[in-house]
Every structure is written in structure tokens, then in C-alpha cells.
């Protein structure tokens, strides 16, 4: 049976910042996969801002599946 979704008072931006802060509080190493799209760009900026705020590093892996080319042998 599916769980009923509830509404919260905070907006998406504030909730995202809280969750990213929690990740930095609970993990020594934080990495993010970045595709170059608008959603991952926003996540990269939020994660980088929090990394600077708490004095930690952020690893970034560029994953662009549309930019991959077929290898001709």
C-alpha cells in the first residue's frame, strides 16, 4: 500500500539546504554527479555553497550521456 504524501511548511529550497547540510554532517566525503543540466547545476551550486560554509571539499563527477560518442575501431 502506498504511503500518503503530506505537506510541509518549508519550501523546496529550504528543505534542500537542510538535507544537504545533513549530508555534510553525517559523511566525511561528499561527491555529486553532474550532467550539466539545469537540475544538476542547481544541486551542484547548493552542495558547493554548503561545502564552503562548513569548510569541506566536494567531489564532482561529470556524467554527460548525451555527449558520449561511439568509438570506431
mmCIF file of N, CA and C in Angstrom:
data_model
loop_
_atom_site.group_PDB
_atom_site.id
_atom_site.type_symbol
_atom_site.label_atom_id
_atom_site.label_comp_id
_atom_site.label_asym_id
_atom_site.label_seq_id
_atom_site.Cartn_x
_atom_site.Cartn_y
_atom_site.Cartn_z
ATOM 1 N N UNK A 1 0.838 -1.174 0.000
ATOM 2 C CA UNK A 1 0.000 0.000 0.000
ATOM 3 C C UNK A 1 0.890 1.247 0.000
ATOM 4 N N UNK A 2 0.575 2.192 -0.848
ATOM 5 C CA UNK A 2 1.375 3.411 -0.976
ATOM 6 C C UNK A 2 1.189 4.304 0.238
ATOM 7 N N UNK A 3 2.272 4.936 0.621
ATOM 8 C CA UNK A 3 2.238 5.863 1.757
ATOM 9 C C UNK A 3 1.638 7.193 1.322
ATOM 10 N N UNK A 4 0.776 7.730 2.140
ATOM 11 C CA UNK A 4 0.136 9.018 1.873
ATOM 12 C C UNK A 4 1.170 10.126 1.946
ATOM 13 N N UNK A 5 1.221 10.979 0.945
ATOM 14 C CA UNK A 5 2.139 12.112 0.970
ATOM 15 C C UNK A 5 1.532 13.222 1.805
ATOM 16 N N UNK A 6 2.402 13.889 2.545
ATOM 17 C CA UNK A 6 1.953 15.004 3.366
ATOM 18 C C UNK A 6 2.607 16.295 2.910
ATOM 19 N N UNK A 7 2.104 17.380 3.354
ATOM 20 C CA UNK A 7 2.650 18.680 3.005
ATOM 21 C C UNK A 7 3.432 19.234 4.178
ATOM 22 N N UNK A 8 4.475 19.966 3.877
ATOM 23 C CA UNK A 8 5.301 20.593 4.894
ATOM 24 C C UNK A 8 5.223 22.101 4.714
ATOM 25 N N UNK A 9 5.578 22.823 5.748
ATOM 26 C CA UNK A 9 5.507 24.276 5.711
ATOM 27 C C UNK A 9 6.663 24.909 4.936
ATOM 28 N N UNK A 10 7.848 24.267 4.944
ATOM 29 C CA UNK A 10 9.024 24.818 4.284
ATOM 30 C C UNK A 10 8.902 24.709 2.764
ATOM 31 N N UNK A 11 9.619 25.590 2.075
ATOM 32 C CA UNK A 11 9.644 25.489 0.616
ATOM 33 C C UNK A 11 10.746 24.526 0.190
ATOM 34 N N UNK A 12 10.771 24.164 -1.070
ATOM 35 C CA UNK A 12 11.700 23.176 -1.594
ATOM 36 C C UNK A 12 13.155 23.622 -1.396
ATOM 37 N N UNK A 13 13.424 24.878 -1.600
ATOM 38 C CA UNK A 13 14.780 25.410 -1.451
ATOM 39 C C UNK A 13 15.295 25.219 -0.021
ATOM 40 N N UNK A 14 14.502 25.579 0.965
ATOM 41 C CA UNK A 14 14.919 25.446 2.360
ATOM 42 C C UNK A 14 15.098 23.986 2.749
ATOM 43 N N UNK A 15 14.213 23.121 2.282
ATOM 44 C CA UNK A 15 14.329 21.690 2.574
ATOM 45 C C UNK A 15 15.570 21.095 1.924
ATOM 46 N N UNK A 16 15.889 21.517 0.707
ATOM 47 C CA UNK A 16 17.094 21.029 0.032
ATOM 48 C C UNK A 16 18.340 21.436 0.811
ATOM 49 N N UNK A 17 18.379 22.674 1.285
ATOM 50 C CA UNK A 17 19.528 23.135 2.070
ATOM 51 C C UNK A 17 19.676 22.314 3.351
ATOM 52 N N UNK A 18 18.566 22.000 4.017
ATOM 53 C CA UNK A 18 18.616 21.188 5.237
ATOM 54 C C UNK A 18 19.169 19.792 4.950
ATOM 55 N N UNK A 19 18.712 19.199 3.859
ATOM 56 C CA UNK A 19 19.155 17.840 3.530
ATOM 57 C C UNK A 19 20.627 17.811 3.150
ATOM 58 N N UNK A 20 21.078 18.802 2.418
ATOM 59 C CA UNK A 20 22.493 18.872 2.052
ATOM 60 C C UNK A 20 23.340 19.094 3.295
ATOM 61 N N UNK A 21 22.883 19.954 4.194
ATOM 62 C CA UNK A 21 23.589 20.178 5.458
ATOM 63 C C UNK A 21 23.700 18.868 6.230
ATOM 64 N N UNK A 22 22.628 18.097 6.271
ATOM 65 C CA UNK A 22 22.631 16.802 6.964
ATOM 66 C C UNK A 22 23.666 15.861 6.340
ATOM 67 N N UNK A 23 23.770 15.868 5.023
ATOM 68 C CA UNK A 23 24.749 15.009 4.353
ATOM 69 C C UNK A 23 26.163 15.373 4.794
ATOM 70 N N UNK A 24 26.477 16.664 4.847
ATOM 71 C CA UNK A 24 27.805 17.090 5.285
ATOM 72 C C UNK A 24 28.035 16.785 6.763
ATOM 73 N N UNK A 25 26.996 16.798 7.561
ATOM 74 C CA UNK A 25 27.128 16.461 8.983
ATOM 75 C C UNK A 25 27.400 14.976 9.201
ATOM 76 N N UNK A 26 26.890 14.130 8.323
ATOM 77 C CA UNK A 26 26.957 12.683 8.558
ATOM 78 C C UNK A 26 27.964 11.940 7.685
ATOM 79 N N UNK A 27 28.621 12.621 6.761
ATOM 80 C CA UNK A 27 29.583 11.962 5.868
ATOM 81 C C UNK A 27 30.882 12.757 5.790
ATOM 82 N N UNK A 28 31.987 12.029 5.761
ATOM 83 C CA UNK A 28 33.292 12.680 5.644
ATOM 84 C C UNK A 28 33.579 13.118 4.216
ATOM 85 N N UNK A 29 33.181 12.311 3.246
ATOM 86 C CA UNK A 29 33.412 12.608 1.835
ATOM 87 C C UNK A 29 32.080 12.761 1.119
ATOM 88 N N UNK A 30 31.923 13.848 0.400
ATOM 89 C CA UNK A 30 30.688 14.108 -0.343
ATOM 90 C C UNK A 30 31.051 14.278 -1.816
ATOM 91 N N UNK A 31 30.339 13.560 -2.668
ATOM 92 C CA UNK A 31 30.532 13.638 -4.115
ATOM 93 C C UNK A 31 29.186 13.854 -4.779
ATOM 94 N N UNK A 32 29.212 14.494 -5.934
ATOM 95 C CA UNK A 32 27.984 14.732 -6.675
ATOM 96 C C UNK A 32 28.235 14.405 -8.142
ATOM 97 N N UNK A 33 27.261 13.780 -8.789
ATOM 98 C CA UNK A 33 27.322 13.536 -10.226
ATOM 99 C C UNK A 33 26.663 14.720 -10.919
ATOM 100 N N UNK A 34 27.356 15.256 -11.908
ATOM 101 C CA UNK A 34 26.907 16.474 -12.579
ATOM 102 C C UNK A 34 26.779 16.211 -14.069
ATOM 103 N N UNK A 35 25.603 16.491 -14.634
ATOM 104 C CA UNK A 35 25.375 16.238 -16.059
ATOM 105 C C UNK A 35 25.427 17.507 -16.896
ATOM 106 N N UNK A 36 25.375 18.662 -16.261
ATOM 107 C CA UNK A 36 25.347 19.916 -16.991
ATOM 108 C C UNK A 36 23.944 20.446 -17.217
ATOM 109 N N UNK A 37 22.935 19.671 -16.858
ATOM 110 C CA UNK A 37 21.548 20.113 -16.979
ATOM 111 C C UNK A 37 21.171 21.074 -15.870
ATOM 112 N N UNK A 38 20.006 21.658 -15.992
ATOM 113 C CA UNK A 38 19.603 22.679 -15.015
ATOM 114 C C UNK A 38 19.392 22.104 -13.621
ATOM 115 N N UNK A 39 18.839 20.894 -13.507
ATOM 116 C CA UNK A 39 18.620 20.317 -12.179
ATOM 117 C C UNK A 39 19.934 20.010 -11.478
ATOM 118 N N UNK A 40 20.865 19.381 -12.204
ATOM 119 C CA UNK A 40 22.131 19.051 -11.555
ATOM 120 C C UNK A 40 22.976 20.305 -11.317
ATOM 121 N N UNK A 41 22.792 21.346 -12.119
ATOM 122 C CA UNK A 41 23.509 22.600 -11.890
ATOM 123 C C UNK A 41 23.047 23.242 -10.585
ATOM 124 N N UNK A 42 21.746 23.232 -10.337
ATOM 125 C CA UNK A 42 21.225 23.770 -9.071
ATOM 126 C C UNK A 42 21.768 22.968 -7.901
ATOM 127 N N UNK A 43 21.749 21.629 -8.008
ATOM 128 C CA UNK A 43 22.264 20.788 -6.930
ATOM 129 C C UNK A 43 23.750 21.033 -6.699
ATOM 130 N N UNK A 44 24.509 21.198 -7.776
ATOM 131 C CA UNK A 44 25.939 21.464 -7.639
ATOM 132 C C UNK A 44 26.171 22.779 -6.897
ATOM 133 N N UNK A 45 25.436 23.808 -7.251
ATOM 134 C CA UNK A 45 25.591 25.099 -6.579
ATOM 135 C C UNK A 45 25.212 25.015 -5.100
ATOM 136 N N UNK A 46 24.116 24.329 -4.791
ATOM 137 C CA UNK A 46 23.706 24.195 -3.389
ATOM 138 C C UNK A 46 24.739 23.406 -2.591
ATOM 139 N N UNK A 47 25.232 22.302 -3.159
ATOM 140 C CA UNK A 47 26.218 21.476 -2.459
ATOM 141 C C UNK A 47 27.535 22.226 -2.296
ATOM 142 N N UNK A 48 27.956 22.971 -3.326
ATOM 143 C CA UNK A 48 29.202 23.737 -3.240
ATOM 144 C C UNK A 48 29.090 24.848 -2.203
ATOM 145 N N UNK A 49 27.953 25.488 -2.141
ATOM 146 C CA UNK A 49 27.746 26.551 -1.142
ATOM 147 C C UNK A 49 27.861 25.993 0.273
ATOM 148 N N UNK A 50 27.245 24.839 0.500
ATOM 149 C CA UNK A 50 27.305 24.229 1.827
ATOM 150 C C UNK A 50 28.723 23.749 2.133
ATOM 151 N N UNK A 51 29.431 23.225 1.132
ATOM 152 C CA UNK A 51 30.817 22.783 1.336
ATOM 153 C C UNK A 51 31.682 23.956 1.790
ATOM 154 N N UNK A 52 31.538 25.088 1.134
ATOM 155 C CA UNK A 52 32.304 26.278 1.534
ATOM 156 C C UNK A 52 31.919 26.731 2.940
ATOM 157 N N UNK A 53 30.623 26.667 3.232
ATOM 158 C CA UNK A 53 30.140 27.126 4.535
ATOM 159 C C UNK A 53 30.710 26.293 5.683
ATOM 160 N N UNK A 54 30.799 24.965 5.486
ATOM 161 C CA UNK A 54 31.278 24.090 6.557
ATOM 162 C C UNK A 54 32.764 23.773 6.436
ATOM 163 N N UNK A 55 33.426 24.311 5.395
ATOM 164 C CA UNK A 55 34.863 24.114 5.243
ATOM 165 C C UNK A 55 35.262 22.729 4.787
ATOM 166 N N UNK A 56 34.431 22.100 3.960
ATOM 167 C CA UNK A 56 34.740 20.768 3.428
ATOM 168 C C UNK A 56 34.854 20.827 1.912
ATOM 169 N N UNK A 57 35.408 19.749 1.372
ATOM 170 C CA UNK A 57 35.555 19.646 -0.077
ATOM 171 C C UNK A 57 34.356 18.913 -0.676
ATOM 172 N N UNK A 58 34.122 19.153 -1.961
ATOM 173 C CA UNK A 58 33.043 18.493 -2.697
ATOM 174 C C UNK A 58 33.650 17.870 -3.942
ATOM 175 N N UNK A 59 33.487 16.559 -4.092
ATOM 176 C CA UNK A 59 33.934 15.880 -5.300
ATOM 177 C C UNK A 59 32.837 15.960 -6.353
ATOM 178 N N UNK A 60 33.239 16.159 -7.614
ATOM 179 C CA UNK A 60 32.265 16.277 -8.703
ATOM 180 C C UNK A 60 32.645 15.308 -9.813
ATOM 181 N N UNK A 61 31.682 14.512 -10.245
ATOM 182 C CA UNK A 61 31.866 13.591 -11.360
ATOM 183 C C UNK A 61 30.982 14.067 -12.501
ATOM 184 N N UNK A 62 31.599 14.403 -13.624
ATOM 185 C CA UNK A 62 30.835 14.847 -14.788
ATOM 186 C C UNK A 62 30.316 13.622 -15.534
ATOM 187 N N UNK A 63 29.002 13.513 -15.644
ATOM 188 C CA UNK A 63 28.363 12.409 -16.346
ATOM 189 C C UNK A 63 27.453 13.022 -17.401
ATOM 190 N N UNK A 64 27.880 12.934 -18.665
ATOM 191 C CA UNK A 64 27.102 13.503 -19.763
ATOM 192 C C UNK A 64 26.847 12.406 -20.790
ATOM 193 N N UNK A 65 25.751 11.685 -20.617
ATOM 194 C CA UNK A 65 25.454 10.565 -21.503
ATOM 195 C C UNK A 65 25.143 11.011 -22.927
ATOM 196 N N UNK A 66 24.626 12.213 -23.095
ATOM 197 C CA UNK A 66 24.342 12.717 -24.435
ATOM 198 C C UNK A 66 25.615 13.101 -25.164
ATOM 199 N N UNK A 67 26.688 13.369 -24.437
ATOM 200 C CA UNK A 67 27.940 13.791 -25.043
ATOM 201 C C UNK A 67 28.880 12.639 -25.367
ATOM 202 N N UNK A 68 28.436 11.398 -25.122
ATOM 203 C CA UNK A 68 29.289 10.256 -25.425
ATOM 204 C C UNK A 68 29.196 9.919 -26.904
ATOM 205 N N UNK A 69 30.317 9.552 -27.449
ATOM 206 C CA UNK A 69 30.372 9.213 -28.856
ATOM 207 C C UNK A 69 30.718 7.754 -29.050
ATOM 208 N N UNK A 70 30.262 7.190 -30.158
ATOM 209 C CA UNK A 70 30.594 5.802 -30.456
ATOM 210 C C UNK A 70 32.054 5.741 -30.894
ATOM 211 N N UNK A 71 32.702 4.730 -30.408
ATOM 212 C CA UNK A 71 34.106 4.527 -30.757
ATOM 213 C C UNK A 71 34.178 3.688 -32.017
ATOM 214 N N UNK A 72 34.868 4.187 -33.004
ATOM 215 C CA UNK A 72 35.024 3.449 -34.257
ATOM 216 C C UNK A 72 36.362 2.731 -34.207
ATOM 217 N N UNK A 73 36.312 1.418 -34.392
ATOM 218 C CA UNK A 73 37.531 0.605 -34.320
ATOM 219 C C UNK A 73 38.091 0.388 -35.719
#
